[in-house]
JSON list of C-alpha atoms in Angstrom, two decimals:
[
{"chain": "F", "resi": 1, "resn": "UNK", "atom": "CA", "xyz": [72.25, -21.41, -12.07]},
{"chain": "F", "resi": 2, "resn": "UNK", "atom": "CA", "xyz": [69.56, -21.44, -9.37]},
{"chain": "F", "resi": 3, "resn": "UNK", "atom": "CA", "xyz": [67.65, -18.08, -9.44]},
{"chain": "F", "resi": 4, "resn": "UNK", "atom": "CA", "xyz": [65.46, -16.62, -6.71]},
{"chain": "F", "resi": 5, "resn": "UNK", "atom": "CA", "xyz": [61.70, -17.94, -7.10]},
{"chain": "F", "resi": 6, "resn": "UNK", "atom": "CA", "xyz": [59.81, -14.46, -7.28]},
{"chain": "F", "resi": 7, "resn": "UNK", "atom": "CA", "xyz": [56.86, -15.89, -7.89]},
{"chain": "F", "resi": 8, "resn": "UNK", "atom": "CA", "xyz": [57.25, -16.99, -4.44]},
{"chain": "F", "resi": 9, "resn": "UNK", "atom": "CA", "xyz": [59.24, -13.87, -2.50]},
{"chain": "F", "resi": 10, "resn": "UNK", "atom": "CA", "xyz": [57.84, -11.23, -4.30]},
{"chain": "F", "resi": 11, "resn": "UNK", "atom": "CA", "xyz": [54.80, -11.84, -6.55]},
{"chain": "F", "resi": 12, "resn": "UNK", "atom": "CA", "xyz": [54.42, -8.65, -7.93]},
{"chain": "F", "resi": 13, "resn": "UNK", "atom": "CA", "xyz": [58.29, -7.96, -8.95]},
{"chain": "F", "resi": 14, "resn": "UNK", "atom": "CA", "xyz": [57.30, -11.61, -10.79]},
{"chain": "F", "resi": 15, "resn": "UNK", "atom": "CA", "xyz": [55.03, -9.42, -12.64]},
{"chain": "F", "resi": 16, "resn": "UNK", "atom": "CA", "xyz": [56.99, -6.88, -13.47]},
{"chain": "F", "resi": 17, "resn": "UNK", "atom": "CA", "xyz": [59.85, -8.89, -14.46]},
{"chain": "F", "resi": 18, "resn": "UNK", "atom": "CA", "xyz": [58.45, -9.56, -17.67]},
{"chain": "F", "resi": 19, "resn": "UNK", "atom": "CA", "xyz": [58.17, -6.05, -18.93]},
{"chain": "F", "resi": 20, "resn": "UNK", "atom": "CA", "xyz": [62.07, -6.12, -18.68]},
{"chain": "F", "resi": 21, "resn": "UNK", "atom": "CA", "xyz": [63.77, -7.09, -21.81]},
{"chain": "F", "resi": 22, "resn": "UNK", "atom": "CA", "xyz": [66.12, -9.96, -22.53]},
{"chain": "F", "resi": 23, "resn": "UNK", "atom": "CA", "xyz": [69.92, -8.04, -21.45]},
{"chain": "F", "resi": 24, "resn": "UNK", "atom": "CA", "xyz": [68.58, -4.75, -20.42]},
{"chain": "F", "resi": 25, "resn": "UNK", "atom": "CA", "xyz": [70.35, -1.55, -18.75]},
{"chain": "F", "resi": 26, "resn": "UNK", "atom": "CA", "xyz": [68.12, -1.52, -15.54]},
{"chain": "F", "resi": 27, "resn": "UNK", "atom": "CA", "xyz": [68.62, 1.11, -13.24]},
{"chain": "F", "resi": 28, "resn": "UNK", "atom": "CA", "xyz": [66.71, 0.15, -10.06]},
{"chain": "F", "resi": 29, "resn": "UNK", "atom": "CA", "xyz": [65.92, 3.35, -8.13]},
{"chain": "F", "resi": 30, "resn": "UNK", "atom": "CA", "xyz": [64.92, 1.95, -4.36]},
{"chain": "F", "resi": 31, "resn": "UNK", "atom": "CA", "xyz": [66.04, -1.34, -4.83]},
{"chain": "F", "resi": 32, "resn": "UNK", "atom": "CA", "xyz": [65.47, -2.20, -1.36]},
{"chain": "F", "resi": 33, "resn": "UNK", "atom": "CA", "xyz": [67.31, -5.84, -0.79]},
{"chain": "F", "resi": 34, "resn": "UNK", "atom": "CA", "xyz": [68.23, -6.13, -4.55]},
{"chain": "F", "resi": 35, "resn": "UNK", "atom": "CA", "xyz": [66.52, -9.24, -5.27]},
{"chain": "F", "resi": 36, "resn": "UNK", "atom": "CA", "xyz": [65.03, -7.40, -8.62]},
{"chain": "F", "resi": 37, "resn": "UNK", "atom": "CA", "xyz": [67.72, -6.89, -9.80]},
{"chain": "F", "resi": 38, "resn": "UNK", "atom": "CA", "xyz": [69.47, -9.50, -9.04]},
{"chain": "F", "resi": 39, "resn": "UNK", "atom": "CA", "xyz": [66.89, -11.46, -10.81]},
{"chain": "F", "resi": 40, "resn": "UNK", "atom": "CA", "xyz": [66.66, -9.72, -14.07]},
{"chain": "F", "resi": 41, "resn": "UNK", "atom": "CA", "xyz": [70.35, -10.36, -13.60]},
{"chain": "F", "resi": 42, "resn": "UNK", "atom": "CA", "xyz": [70.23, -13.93, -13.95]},
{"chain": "F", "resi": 43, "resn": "UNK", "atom": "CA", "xyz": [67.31, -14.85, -15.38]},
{"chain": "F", "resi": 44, "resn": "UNK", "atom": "CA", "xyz": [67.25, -12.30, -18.15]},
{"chain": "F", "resi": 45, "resn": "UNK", "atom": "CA", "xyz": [70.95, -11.59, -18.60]},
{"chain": "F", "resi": 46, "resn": "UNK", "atom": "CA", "xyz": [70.44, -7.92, -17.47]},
{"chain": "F", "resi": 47, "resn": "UNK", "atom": "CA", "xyz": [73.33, -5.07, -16.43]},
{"chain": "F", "resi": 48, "resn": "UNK", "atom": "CA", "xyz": [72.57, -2.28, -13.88]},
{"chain": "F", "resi": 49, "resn": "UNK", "atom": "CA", "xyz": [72.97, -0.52, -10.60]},
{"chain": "F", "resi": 50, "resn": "UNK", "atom": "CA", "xyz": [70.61, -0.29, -8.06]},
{"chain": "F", "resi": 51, "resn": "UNK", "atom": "CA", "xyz": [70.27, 3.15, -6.33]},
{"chain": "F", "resi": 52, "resn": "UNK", "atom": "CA", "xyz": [69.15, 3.01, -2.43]},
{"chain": "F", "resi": 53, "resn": "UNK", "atom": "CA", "xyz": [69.54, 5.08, 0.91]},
{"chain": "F", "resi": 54, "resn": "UNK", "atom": "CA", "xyz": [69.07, 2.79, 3.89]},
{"chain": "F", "resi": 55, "resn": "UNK", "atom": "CA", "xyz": [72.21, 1.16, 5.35]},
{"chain": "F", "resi": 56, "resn": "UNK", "atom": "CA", "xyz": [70.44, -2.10, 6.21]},
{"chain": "F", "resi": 57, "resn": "UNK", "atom": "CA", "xyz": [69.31, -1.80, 2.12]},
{"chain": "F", "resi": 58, "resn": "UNK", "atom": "CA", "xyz": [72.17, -1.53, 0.91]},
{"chain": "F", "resi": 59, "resn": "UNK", "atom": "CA", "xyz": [74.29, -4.45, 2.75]},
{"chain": "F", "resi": 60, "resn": "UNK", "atom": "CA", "xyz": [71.50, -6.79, 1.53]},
{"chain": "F", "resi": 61, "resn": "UNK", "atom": "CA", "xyz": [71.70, -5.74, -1.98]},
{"chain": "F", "resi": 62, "resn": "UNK", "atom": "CA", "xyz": [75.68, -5.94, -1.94]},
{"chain": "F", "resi": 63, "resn": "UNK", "atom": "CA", "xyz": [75.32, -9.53, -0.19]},
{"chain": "F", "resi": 64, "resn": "UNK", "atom": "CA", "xyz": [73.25, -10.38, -3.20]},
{"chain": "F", "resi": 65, "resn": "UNK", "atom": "CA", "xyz": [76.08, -9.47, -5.48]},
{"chain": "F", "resi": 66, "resn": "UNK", "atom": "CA", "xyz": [74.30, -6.27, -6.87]},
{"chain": "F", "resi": 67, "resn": "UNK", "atom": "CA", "xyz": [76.05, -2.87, -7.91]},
{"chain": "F", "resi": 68, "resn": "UNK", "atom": "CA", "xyz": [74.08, -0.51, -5.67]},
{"chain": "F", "resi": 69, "resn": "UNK", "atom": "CA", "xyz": [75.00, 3.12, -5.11]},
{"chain": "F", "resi": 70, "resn": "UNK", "atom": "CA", "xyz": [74.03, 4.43, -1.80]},
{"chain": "F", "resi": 71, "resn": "UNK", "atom": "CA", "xyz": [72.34, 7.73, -2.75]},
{"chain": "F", "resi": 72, "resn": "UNK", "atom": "CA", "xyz": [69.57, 9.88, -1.40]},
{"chain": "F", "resi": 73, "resn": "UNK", "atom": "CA", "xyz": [66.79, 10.47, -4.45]},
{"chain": "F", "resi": 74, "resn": "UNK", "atom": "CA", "xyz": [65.66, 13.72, -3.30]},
{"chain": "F", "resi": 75, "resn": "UNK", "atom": "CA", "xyz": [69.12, 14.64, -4.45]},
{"chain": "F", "resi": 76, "resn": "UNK", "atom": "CA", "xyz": [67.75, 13.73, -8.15]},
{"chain": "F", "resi": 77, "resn": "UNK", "atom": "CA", "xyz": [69.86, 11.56, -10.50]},
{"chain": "F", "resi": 78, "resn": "UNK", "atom": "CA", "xyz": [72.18, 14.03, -12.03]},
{"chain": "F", "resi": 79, "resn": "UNK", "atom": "CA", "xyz": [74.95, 11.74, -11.85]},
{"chain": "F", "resi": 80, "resn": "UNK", "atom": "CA", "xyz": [73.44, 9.92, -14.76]},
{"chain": "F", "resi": 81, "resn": "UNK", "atom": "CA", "xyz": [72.78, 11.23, -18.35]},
{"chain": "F", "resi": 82, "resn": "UNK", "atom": "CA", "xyz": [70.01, 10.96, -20.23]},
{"chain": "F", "resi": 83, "resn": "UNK", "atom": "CA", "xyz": [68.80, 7.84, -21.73]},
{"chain": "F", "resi": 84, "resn": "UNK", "atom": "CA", "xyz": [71.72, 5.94, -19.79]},
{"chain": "F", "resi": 85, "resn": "UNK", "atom": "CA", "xyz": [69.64, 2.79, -19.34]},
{"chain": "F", "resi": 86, "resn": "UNK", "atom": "CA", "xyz": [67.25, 1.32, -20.94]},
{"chain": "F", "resi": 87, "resn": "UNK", "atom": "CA", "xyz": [64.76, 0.69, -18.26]},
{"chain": "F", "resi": 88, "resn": "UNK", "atom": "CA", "xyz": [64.68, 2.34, -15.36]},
{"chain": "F", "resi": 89, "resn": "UNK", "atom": "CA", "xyz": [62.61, 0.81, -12.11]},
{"chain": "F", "resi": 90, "resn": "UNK", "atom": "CA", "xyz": [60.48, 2.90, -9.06]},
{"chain": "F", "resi": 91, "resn": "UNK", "atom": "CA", "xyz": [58.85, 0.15, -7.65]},
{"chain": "F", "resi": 92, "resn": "UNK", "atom": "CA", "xyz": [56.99, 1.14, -4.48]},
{"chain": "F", "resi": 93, "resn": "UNK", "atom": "CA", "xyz": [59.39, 4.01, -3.60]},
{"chain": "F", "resi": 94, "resn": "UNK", "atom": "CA", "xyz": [57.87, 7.06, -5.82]},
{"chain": "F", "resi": 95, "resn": "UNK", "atom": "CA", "xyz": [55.33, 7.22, -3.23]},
{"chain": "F", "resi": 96, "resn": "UNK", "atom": "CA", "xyz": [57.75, 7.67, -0.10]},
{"chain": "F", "resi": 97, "resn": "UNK", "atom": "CA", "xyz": [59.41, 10.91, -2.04]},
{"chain": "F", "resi": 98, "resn": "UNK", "atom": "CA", "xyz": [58.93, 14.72, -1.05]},
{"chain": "F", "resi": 99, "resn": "UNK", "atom": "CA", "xyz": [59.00, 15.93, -4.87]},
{"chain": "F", "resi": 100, "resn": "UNK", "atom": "CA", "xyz": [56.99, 13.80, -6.58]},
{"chain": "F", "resi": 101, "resn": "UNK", "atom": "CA", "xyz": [56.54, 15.06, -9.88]},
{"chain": "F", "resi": 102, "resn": "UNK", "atom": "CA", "xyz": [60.46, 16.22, -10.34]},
{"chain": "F", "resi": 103, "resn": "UNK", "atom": "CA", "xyz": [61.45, 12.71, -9.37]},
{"chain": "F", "resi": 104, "resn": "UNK", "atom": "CA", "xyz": [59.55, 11.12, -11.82]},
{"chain": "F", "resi": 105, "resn": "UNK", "atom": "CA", "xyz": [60.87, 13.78, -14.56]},
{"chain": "F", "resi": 106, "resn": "UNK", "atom": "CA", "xyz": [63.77, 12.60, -13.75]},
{"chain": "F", "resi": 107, "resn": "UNK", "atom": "CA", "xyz": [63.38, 8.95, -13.63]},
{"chain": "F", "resi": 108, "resn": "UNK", "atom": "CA", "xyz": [61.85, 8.79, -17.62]},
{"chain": "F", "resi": 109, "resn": "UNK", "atom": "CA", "xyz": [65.00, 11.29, -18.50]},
{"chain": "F", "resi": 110, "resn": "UNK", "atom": "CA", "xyz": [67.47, 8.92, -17.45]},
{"chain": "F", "resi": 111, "resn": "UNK", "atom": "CA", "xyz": [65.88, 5.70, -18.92]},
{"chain": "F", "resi": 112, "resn": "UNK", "atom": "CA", "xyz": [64.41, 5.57, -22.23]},
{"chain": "F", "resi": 113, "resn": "UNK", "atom": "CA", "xyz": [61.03, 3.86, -20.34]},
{"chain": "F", "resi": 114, "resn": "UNK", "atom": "CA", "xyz": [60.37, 3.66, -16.98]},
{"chain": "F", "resi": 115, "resn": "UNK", "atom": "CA", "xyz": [58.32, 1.28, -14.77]},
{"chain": "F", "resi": 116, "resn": "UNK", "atom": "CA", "xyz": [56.90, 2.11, -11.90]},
{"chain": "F", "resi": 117, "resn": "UNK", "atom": "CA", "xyz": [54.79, 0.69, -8.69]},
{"chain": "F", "resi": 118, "resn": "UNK", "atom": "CA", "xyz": [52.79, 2.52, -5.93]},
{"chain": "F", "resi": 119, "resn": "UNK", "atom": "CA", "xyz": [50.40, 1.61, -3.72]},
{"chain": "F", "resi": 120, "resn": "UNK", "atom": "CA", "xyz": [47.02, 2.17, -4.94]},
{"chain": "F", "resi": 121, "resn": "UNK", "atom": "CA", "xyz": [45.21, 4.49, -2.27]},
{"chain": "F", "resi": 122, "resn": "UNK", "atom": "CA", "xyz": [41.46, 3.43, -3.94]},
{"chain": "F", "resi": 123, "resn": "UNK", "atom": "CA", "xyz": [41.44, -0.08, -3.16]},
{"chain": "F", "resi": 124, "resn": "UNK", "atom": "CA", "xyz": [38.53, -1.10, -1.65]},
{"chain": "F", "resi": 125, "resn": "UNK", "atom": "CA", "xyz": [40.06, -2.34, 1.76]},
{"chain": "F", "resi": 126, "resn": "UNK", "atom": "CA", "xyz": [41.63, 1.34, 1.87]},
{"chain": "F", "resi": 127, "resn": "UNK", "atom": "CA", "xyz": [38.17, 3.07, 1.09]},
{"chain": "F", "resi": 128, "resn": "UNK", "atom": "CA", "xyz": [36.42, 0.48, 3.72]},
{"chain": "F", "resi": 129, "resn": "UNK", "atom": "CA", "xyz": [38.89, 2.04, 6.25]},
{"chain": "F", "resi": 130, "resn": "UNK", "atom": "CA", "xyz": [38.47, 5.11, 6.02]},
{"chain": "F", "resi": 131, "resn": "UNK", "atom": "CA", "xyz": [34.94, 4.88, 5.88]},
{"chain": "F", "resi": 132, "resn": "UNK", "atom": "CA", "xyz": [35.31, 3.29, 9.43]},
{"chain": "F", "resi": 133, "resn": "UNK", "atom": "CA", "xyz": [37.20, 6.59, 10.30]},
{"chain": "F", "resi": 134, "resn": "UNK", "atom": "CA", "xyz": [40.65, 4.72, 9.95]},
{"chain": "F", "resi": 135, "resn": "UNK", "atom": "CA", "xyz": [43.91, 5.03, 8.25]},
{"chain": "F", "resi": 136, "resn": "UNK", "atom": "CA", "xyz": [44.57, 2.17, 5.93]},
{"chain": "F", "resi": 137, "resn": "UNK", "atom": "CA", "xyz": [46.55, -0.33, 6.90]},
{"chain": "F", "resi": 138, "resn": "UNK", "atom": "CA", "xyz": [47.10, -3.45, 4.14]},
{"chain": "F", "resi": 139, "resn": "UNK", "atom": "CA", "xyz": [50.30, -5.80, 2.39]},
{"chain": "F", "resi": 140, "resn": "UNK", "atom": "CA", "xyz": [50.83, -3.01, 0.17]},
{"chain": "F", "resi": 141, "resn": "UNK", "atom": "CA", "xyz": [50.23, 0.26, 3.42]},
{"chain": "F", "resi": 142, "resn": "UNK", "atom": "CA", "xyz": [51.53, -1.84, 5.83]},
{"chain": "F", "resi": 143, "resn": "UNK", "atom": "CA", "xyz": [52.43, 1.14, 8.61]},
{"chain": "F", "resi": 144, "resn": "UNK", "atom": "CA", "xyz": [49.99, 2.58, 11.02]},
{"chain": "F", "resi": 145, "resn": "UNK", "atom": "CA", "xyz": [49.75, 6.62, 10.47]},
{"chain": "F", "resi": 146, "resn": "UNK", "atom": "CA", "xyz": [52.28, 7.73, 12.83]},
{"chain": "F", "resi": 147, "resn": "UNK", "atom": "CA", "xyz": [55.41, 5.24, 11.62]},
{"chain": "F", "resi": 148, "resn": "UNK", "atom": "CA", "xyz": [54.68, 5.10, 7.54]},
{"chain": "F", "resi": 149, "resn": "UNK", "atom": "CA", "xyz": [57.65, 6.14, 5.09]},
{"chain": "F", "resi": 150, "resn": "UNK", "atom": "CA", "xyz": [54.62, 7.34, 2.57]},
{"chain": "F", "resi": 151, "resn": "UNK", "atom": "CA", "xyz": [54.78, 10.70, 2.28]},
{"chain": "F", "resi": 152, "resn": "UNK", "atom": "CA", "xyz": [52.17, 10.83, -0.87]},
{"chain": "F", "resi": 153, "resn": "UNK", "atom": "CA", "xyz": [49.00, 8.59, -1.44]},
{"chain": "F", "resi": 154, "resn": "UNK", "atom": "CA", "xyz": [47.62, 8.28, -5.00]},
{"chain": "F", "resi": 155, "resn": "UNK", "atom": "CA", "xyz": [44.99, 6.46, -6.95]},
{"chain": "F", "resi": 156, "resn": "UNK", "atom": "CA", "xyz": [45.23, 5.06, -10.94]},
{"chain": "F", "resi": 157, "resn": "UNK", "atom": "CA", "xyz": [43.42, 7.75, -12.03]},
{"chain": "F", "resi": 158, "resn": "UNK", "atom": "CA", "xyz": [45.37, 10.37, -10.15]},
{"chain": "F", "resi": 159, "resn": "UNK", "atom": "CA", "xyz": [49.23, 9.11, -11.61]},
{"chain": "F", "resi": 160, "resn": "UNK", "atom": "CA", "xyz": [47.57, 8.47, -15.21]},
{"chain": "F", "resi": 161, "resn": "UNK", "atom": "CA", "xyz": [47.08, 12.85, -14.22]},
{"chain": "F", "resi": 162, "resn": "UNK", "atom": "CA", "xyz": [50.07, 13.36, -13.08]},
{"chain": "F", "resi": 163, "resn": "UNK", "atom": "CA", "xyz": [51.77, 11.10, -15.98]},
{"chain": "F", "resi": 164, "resn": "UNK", "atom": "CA", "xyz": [50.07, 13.47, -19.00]},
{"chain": "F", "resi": 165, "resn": "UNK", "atom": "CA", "xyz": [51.17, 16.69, -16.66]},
{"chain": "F", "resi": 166, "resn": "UNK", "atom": "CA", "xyz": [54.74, 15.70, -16.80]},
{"chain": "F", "resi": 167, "resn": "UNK", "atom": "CA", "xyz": [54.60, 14.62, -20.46]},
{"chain": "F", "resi": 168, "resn": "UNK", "atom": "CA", "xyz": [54.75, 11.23, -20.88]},
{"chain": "F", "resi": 169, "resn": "UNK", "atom": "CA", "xyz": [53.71, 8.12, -22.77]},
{"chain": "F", "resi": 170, "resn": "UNK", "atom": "CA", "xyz": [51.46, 5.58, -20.80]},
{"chain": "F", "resi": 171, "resn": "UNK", "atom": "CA", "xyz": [52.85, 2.33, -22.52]},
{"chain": "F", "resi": 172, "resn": "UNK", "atom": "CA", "xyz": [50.81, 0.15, -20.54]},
{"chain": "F", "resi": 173, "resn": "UNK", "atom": "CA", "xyz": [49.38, -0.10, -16.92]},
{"chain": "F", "resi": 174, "resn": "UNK", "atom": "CA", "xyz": [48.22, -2.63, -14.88]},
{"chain": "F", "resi": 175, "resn": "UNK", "atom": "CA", "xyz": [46.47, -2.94, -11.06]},
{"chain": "F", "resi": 176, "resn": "UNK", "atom": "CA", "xyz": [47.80, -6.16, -8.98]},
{"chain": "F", "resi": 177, "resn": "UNK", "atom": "CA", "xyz": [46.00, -8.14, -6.80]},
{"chain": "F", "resi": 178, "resn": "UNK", "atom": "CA", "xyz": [48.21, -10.54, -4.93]},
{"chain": "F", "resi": 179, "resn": "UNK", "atom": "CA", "xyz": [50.51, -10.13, -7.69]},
{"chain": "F", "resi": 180, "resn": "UNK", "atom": "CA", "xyz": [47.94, -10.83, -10.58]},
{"chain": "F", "resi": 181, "resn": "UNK", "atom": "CA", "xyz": [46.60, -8.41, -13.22]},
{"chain": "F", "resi": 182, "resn": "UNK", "atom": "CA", "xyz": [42.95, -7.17, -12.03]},
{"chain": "F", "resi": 183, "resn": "UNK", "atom": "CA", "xyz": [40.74, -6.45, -15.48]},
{"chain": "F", "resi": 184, "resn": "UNK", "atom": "CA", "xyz": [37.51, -5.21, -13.66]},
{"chain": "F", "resi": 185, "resn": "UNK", "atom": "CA", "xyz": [37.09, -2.68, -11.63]},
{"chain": "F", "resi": 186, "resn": "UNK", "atom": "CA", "xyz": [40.69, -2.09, -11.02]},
{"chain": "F", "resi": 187, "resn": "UNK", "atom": "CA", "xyz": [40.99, 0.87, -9.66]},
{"chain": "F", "resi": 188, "resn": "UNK", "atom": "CA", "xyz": [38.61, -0.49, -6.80]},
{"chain": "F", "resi": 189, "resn": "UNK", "atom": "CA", "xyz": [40.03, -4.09, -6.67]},
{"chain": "F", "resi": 190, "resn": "UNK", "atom": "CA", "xyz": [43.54, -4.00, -7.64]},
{"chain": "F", "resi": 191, "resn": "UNK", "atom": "CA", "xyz": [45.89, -2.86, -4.55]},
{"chain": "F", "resi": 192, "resn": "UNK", "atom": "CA", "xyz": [49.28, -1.88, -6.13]},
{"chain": "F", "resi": 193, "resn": "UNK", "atom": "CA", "xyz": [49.11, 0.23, -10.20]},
{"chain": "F", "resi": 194, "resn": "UNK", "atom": "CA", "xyz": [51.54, -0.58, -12.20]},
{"chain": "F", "resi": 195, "resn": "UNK", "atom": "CA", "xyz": [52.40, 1.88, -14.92]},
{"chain": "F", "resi": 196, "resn": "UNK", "atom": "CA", "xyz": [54.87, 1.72, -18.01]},
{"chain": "F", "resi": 197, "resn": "UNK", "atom": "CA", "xyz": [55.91, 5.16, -19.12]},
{"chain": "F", "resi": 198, "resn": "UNK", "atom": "CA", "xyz": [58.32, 6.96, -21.24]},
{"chain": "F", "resi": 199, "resn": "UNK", "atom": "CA", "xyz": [58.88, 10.13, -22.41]},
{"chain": "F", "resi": 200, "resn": "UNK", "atom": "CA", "xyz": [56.07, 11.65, -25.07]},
{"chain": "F", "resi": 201, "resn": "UNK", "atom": "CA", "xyz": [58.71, 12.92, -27.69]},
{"chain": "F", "resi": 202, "resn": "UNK", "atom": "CA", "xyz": [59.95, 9.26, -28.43]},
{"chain": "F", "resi": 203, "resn": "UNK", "atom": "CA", "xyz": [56.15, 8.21, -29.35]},
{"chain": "F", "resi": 204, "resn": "UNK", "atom": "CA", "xyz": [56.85, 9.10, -32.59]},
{"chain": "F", "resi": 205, "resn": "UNK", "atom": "CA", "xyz": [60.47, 7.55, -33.45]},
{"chain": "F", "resi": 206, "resn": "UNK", "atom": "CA", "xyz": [59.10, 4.10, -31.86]}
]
């Protein structure tokens, strides 16, 4: 079976990939065109459902043979019960969401960890910017002010805040450059965190 080269497409879904375990329950909350999980998929014998909103999104991800559900996350993922999968993915989408901190409440109740991706608003290209009196604009903020679907900018430090707030277990976290781990300085060098989460109370029956 020929799978798609994400070291290639999409170097930091690479990455990520291999945080996934072998024949996982993903649930892939803004899948986008699917190829995530259409990778895990093949490569890793994985079973799942992709959740996304935008038409164009969710043709691709069907063409790809995925099981998407076309659903708005605002709405919150009440249609699932708790611990249904066994990894749930937010890659790059938490970030584009009106309710932040609910959303990701609900993302480590429905999976038993969660992994998610977000621009990291500290990198130094960003800081450069704005020191220039500019909006960011990079691979991982590609829109100019007036056209971006990012609602919420955030650094490592702020999410590893917002993770405690809500609860939760900081497995392990990562900052990407170009799709590779960044040891120093990452919250100044690395443009897109990683983080692997799940819920506090399980810390103890792991």
């Amino acid at each position: 079976m020929k799978f798609e080269d994400l070291s290639t497409l999409r170097p930091d879904l690479a990455f990520i990939a291999h945080w996934v375990g072998d024949s996982a329950h993903v649930l892939d909350v803004g899948c986008g065109d699917g190829a995530m999980l259409r990778y895990l998929e093949q490569a890793k014998r994985c079973t799942g459902y992709g959740v996304e909103i935008a038409d164009d999104k969710v043709l691709e991800s069907t063409q790809r043979g995925i099981s998407v559900i076309q659903h708005d996350m605002e709405q919150g993922l009440g249609l699932f019960a708790d611990d249904a999968f066994d990894v749930v993915l937010c890659l790059s989408s938490l970030q584009m969401m009106q309710h932040v901190e609910a959303r990701l409440r609900d993302i480590v109740r429905v999976g038993k960890e969660a992994i998610v991706s977000f621009p990291n608003f500290a990198y130094w290209p960003h800081r450069a910017a704005l020191l220039k009196g500019r909006m960011p604009v990079s691979r991982t903020l590609p829109y100019q002010w007036f056209d971006t679907p990012n609602l919420r900018y955030a650094t490592i430090y702020d999410f590893k805040d917002l993770a405690e707030k809500c609860g939760l277990e900081v497995l392990e976290y990562v900052a990407l450059a170009e799709g590779r781990p960044v040891s120093f300085l990452p919250n100044l060098r690395g443009s897109l965190a990683v983080f692997r989460l799940r819920k506090r109370d399980l810390a103890g029956k792991a």
